[in-house]
CSV table of C-alpha atoms in Angstrom, one decimal:
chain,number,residue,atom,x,y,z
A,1,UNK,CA,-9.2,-22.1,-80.3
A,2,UNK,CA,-8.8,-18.5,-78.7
A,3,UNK,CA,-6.0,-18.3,-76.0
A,4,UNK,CA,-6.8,-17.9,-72.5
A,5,UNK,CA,-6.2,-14.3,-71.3
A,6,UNK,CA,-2.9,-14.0,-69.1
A,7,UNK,CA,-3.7,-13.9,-65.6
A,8,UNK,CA,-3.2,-10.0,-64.4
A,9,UNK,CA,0.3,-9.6,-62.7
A,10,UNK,CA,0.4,-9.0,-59.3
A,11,UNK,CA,1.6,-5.3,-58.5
A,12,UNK,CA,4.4,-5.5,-55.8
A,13,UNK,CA,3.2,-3.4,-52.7
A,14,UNK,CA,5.0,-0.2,-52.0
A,15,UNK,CA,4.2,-0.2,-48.4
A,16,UNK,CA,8.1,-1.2,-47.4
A,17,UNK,CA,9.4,1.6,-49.6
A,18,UNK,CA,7.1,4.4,-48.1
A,19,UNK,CA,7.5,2.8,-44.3
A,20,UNK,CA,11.6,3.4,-45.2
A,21,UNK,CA,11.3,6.9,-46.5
A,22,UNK,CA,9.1,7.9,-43.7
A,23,UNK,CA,12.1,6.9,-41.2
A,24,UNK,CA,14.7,8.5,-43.2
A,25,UNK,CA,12.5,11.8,-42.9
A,26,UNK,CA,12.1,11.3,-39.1
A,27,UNK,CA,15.7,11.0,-39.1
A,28,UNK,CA,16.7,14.1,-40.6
A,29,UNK,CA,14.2,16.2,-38.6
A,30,UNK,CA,15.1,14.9,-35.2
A,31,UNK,CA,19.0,16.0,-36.2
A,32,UNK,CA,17.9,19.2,-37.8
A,33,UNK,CA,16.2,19.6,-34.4
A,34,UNK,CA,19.3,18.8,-32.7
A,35,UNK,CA,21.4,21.1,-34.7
A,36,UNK,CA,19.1,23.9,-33.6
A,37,UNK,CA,18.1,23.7,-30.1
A,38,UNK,CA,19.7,26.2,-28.2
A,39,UNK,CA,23.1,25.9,-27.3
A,40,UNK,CA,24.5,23.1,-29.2
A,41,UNK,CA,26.6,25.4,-31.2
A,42,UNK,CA,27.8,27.1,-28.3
A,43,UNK,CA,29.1,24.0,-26.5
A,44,UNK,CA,31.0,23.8,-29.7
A,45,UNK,CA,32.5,26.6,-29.5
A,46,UNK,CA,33.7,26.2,-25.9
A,47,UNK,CA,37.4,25.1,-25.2
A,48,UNK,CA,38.2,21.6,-24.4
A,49,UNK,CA,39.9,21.1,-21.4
A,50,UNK,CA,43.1,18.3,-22.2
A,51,UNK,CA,46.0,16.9,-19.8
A,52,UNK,CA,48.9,18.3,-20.0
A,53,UNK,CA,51.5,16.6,-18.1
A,54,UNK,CA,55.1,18.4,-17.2
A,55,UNK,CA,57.0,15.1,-18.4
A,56,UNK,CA,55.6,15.6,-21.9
A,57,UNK,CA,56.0,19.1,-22.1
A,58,UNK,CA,59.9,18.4,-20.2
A,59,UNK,CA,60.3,15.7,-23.0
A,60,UNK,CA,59.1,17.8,-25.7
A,61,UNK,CA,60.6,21.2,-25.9
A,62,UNK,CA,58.5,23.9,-28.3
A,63,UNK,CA,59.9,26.9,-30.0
A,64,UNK,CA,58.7,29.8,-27.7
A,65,UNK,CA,58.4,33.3,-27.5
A,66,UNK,CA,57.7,35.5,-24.8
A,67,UNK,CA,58.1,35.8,-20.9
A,68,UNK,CA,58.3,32.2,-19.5
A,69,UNK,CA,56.5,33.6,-16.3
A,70,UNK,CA,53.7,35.4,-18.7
A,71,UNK,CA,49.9,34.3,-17.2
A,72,UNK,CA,48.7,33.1,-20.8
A,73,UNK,CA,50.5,30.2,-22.3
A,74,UNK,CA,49.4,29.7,-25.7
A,75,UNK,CA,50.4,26.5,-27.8
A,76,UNK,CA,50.1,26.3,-31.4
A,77,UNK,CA,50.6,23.2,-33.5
A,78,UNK,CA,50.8,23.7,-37.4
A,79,UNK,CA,52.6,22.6,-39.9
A,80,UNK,CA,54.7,24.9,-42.8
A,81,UNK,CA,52.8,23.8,-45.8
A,82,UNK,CA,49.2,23.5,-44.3
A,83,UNK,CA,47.4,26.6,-46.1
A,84,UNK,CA,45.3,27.3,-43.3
A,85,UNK,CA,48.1,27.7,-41.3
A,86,UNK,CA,49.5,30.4,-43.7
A,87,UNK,CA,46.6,32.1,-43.1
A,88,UNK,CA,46.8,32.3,-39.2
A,89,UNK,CA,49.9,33.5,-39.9
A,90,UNK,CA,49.0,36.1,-41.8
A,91,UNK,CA,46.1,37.3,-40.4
A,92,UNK,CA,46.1,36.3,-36.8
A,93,UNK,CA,49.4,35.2,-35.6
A,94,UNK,CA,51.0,39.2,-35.9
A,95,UNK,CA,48.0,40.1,-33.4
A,96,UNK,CA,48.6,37.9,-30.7
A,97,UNK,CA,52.1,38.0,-31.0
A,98,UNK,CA,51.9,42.1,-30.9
A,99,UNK,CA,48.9,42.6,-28.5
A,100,UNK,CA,50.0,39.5,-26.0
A,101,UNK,CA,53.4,38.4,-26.6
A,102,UNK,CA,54.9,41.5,-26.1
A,103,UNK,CA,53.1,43.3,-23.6
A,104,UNK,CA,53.8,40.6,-21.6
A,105,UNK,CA,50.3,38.9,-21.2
A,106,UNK,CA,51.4,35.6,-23.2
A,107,UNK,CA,53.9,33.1,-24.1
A,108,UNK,CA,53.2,31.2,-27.4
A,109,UNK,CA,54.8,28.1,-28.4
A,110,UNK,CA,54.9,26.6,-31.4
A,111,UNK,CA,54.9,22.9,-32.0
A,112,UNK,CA,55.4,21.1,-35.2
A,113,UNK,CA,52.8,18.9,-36.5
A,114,UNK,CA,53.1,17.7,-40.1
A,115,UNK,CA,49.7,16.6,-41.4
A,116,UNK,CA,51.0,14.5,-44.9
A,117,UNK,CA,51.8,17.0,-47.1
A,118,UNK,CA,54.6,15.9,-49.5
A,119,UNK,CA,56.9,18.3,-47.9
A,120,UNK,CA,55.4,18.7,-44.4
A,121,UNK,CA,58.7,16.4,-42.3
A,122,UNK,CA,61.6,18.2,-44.8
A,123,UNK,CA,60.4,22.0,-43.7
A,124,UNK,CA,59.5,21.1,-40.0
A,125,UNK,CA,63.0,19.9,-40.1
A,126,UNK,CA,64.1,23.4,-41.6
A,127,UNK,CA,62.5,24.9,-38.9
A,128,UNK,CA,64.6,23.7,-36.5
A,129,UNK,CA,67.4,24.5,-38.1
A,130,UNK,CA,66.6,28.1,-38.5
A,131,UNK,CA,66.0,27.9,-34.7
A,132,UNK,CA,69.4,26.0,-34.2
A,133,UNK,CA,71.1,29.8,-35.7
A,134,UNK,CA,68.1,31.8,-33.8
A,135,UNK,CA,66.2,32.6,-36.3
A,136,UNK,CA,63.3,30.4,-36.1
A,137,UNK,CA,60.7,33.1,-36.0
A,138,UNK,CA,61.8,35.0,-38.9
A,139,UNK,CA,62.3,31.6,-41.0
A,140,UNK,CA,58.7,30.9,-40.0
A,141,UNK,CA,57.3,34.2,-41.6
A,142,UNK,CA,58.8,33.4,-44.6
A,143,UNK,CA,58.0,29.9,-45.0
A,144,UNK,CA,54.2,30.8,-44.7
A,145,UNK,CA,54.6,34.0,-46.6
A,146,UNK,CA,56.4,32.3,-49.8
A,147,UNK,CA,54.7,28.7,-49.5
A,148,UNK,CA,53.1,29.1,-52.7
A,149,UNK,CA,56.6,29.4,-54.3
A,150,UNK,CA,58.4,26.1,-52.6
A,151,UNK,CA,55.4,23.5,-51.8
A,152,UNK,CA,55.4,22.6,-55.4
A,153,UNK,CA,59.3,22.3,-55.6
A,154,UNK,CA,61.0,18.6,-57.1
A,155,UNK,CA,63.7,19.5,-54.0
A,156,UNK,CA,62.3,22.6,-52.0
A,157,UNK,CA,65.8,22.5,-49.9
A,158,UNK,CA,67.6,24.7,-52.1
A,159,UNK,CA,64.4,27.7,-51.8
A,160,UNK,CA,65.0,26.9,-48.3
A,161,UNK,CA,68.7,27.4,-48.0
A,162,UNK,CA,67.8,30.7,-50.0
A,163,UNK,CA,65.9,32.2,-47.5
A,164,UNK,CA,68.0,31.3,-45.0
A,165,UNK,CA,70.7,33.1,-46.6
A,166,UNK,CA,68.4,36.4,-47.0
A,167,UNK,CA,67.4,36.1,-43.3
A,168,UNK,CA,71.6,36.1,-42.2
A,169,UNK,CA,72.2,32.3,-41.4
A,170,UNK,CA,75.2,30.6,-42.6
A,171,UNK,CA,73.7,29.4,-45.4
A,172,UNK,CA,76.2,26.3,-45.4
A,173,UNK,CA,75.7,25.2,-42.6
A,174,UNK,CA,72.0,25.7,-42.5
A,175,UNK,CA,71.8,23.5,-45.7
A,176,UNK,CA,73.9,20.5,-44.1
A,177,UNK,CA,71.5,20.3,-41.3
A,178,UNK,CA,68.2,20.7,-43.7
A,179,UNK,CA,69.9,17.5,-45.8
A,180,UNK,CA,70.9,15.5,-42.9
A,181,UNK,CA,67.9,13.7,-40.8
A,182,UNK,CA,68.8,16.1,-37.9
A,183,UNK,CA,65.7,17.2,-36.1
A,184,UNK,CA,64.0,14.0,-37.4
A,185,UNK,CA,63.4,13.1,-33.3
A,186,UNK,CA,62.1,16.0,-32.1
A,187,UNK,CA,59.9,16.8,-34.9
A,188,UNK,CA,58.7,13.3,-34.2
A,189,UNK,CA,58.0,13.9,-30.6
A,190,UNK,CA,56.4,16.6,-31.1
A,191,UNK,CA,53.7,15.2,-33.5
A,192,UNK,CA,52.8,12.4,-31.0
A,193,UNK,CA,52.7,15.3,-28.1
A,194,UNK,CA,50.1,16.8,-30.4
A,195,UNK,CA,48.4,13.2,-31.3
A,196,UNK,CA,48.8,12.4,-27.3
A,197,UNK,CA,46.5,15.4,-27.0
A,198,UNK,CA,44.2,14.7,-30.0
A,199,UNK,CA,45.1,17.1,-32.4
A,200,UNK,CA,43.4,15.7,-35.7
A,201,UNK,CA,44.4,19.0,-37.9
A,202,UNK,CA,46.2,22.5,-38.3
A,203,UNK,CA,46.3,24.8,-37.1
A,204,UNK,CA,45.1,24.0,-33.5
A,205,UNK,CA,45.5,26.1,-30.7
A,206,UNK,CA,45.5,25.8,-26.8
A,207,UNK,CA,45.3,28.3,-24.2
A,208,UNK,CA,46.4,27.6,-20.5
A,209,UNK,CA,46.2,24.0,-21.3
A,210,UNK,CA,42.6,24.1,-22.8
A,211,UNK,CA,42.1,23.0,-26.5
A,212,UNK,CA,40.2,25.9,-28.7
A,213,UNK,CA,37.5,25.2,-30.5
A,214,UNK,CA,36.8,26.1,-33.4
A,215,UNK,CA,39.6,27.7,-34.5
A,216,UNK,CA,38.8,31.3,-34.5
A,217,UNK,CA,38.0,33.3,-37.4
A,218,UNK,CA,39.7,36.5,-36.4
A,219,UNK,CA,41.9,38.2,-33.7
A,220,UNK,CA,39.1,39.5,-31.6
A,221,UNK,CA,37.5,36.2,-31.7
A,222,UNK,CA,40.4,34.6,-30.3
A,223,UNK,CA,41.3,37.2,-27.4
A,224,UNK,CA,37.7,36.9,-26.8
A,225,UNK,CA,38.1,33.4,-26.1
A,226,UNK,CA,41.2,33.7,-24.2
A,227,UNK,CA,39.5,36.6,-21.8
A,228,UNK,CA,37.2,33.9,-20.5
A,229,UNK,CA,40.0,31.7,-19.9
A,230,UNK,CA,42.4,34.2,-18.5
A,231,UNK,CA,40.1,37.1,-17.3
A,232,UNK,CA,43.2,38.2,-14.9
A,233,UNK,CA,45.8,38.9,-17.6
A,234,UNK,CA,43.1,41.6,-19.1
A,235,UNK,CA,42.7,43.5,-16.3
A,236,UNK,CA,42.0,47.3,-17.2
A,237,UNK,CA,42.8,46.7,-20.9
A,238,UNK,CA,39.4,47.0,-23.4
A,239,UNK,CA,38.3,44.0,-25.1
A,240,UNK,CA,39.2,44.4,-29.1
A,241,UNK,CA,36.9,45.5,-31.4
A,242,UNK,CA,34.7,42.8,-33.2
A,243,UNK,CA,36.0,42.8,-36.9
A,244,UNK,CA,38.8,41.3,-37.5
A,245,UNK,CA,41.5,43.9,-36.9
A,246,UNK,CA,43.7,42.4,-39.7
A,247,UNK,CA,41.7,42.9,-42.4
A,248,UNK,CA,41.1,38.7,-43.2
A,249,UNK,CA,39.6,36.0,-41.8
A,250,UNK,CA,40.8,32.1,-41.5
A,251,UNK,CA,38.9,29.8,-42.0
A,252,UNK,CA,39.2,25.7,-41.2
A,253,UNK,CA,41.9,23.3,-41.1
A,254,UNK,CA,44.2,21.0,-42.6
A,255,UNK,CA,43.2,17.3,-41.5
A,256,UNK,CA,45.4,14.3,-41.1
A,257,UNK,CA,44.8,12.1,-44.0
């Protein structure tokens, strides 16, 4: 006796699946939308104004350089083996410290803020010690300009007791204080100062208190930035040309993990 034909299955409708890729497109064009209606990238790229209160910045005391009584205070808070901040440093950091520093216009501070790298605490710590024999601004140039050579170190304290030596500290007594937890505090301090204020990576900069954002790509974008802020302090000098003066830009930041 022939078998009975089996019953034809049943396709399972597609109607969910279409309904769910029709929201995901609706989605992505209202952000697309978003992204592009006028002047949502340039609220981004306005400064953010933060609180900063004179106990913190009595409690924690930054490495500066420049006039105390300058009209532009700039704060900077980076960390020795975050690449980006080599970069600044490089590329950015000699302008405003030639152009604003030392005419007068600006103070800068720097503040430590180690992100995680393996050796971000030990050369914060370093730093300080340079500073303890007043050389903290030349240590810093070299630390960014030869991190390639001691990030990767098993014990990068010795590279840093050499450059110590070739900037003219006493080299043994700069090495007991880089092997001792000395510093340990205020580097601490300073790292919740920046956290207080929400500093998520590194370099980040503020200007008379106001938090910049994004980090800029060149000098002339950054004194462009800081015109608007501090229009006084320019008075009678030209606004900088638009390419970046130091032949280099920087680009993003290091992020705590």
């Amino acid at each position: 006796m022939p078998r009975p034909a089996p019953a034809p299955r049943r396709s399972k409708s597609l109607t969910p699946f279409y309904a769910i890729l029709g929201l995901v497109l609706l989605a992505g064009i209202a952000l697309l939308a978003i992204q592009l209606r006028p002047g949502s990238h340039a609220a981004a790229n306005q400064a953010v104004t933060v609180q900063l209160t004179p106990e913190q910045l009595q409690r924690v005391q930054g490495i500066s350089r420049g006039q105390a009584n300058a009209p532009i205070t700039i704060y900077e808070f980076a960390d020795f083996q975050c690449p980006h901040c080599a970069q600044f440093s490089a590329f950015i950091e000699p302008l405003i410290l030639e152009r604003l520093v030392d005419t007068g216009k600006a103070r800068y501070v720097f503040y430590d803020f180690p992100v995680g790298f393996k050796w971000s605490w030990l050369a914060a710590r370093s730093g300080r010690c340079a500073n303890e024999q007043g050389k903290f601004w030349d240590y810093h140039g070299t630390m960014y300009g030869r991190q390639p050579d001691w990030s990767y170190e098993r014990d990068p304290a010795d590279k840093f007791v050499e450059y110590a030596r070739a900037l003219g500290m006493d080299a043994s007594r700069f090495e007991r204080c880089v092997r001792s937890q000395q510093y340990q505090r205020e580097v601490s301090e300073s790292s919740k100062l920046g956290q207080t204020l929400g500093v998520q990576g590194t370099p980040t900069l503020f200007v008379n208190g106001r938090r910049i954002e994004p980090l800029p790509a060149s000098y002339a974008e950054f004194e462009a930035r800081v015109r608007q802020i501090a229009p006084d302090a320019f008075a009678g000098s030209p606004a900088p040309a638009a390419a970046p003066a130091a032949g280099g830009t920087v680009t993003g930041q290091s992020t705590v993990p």
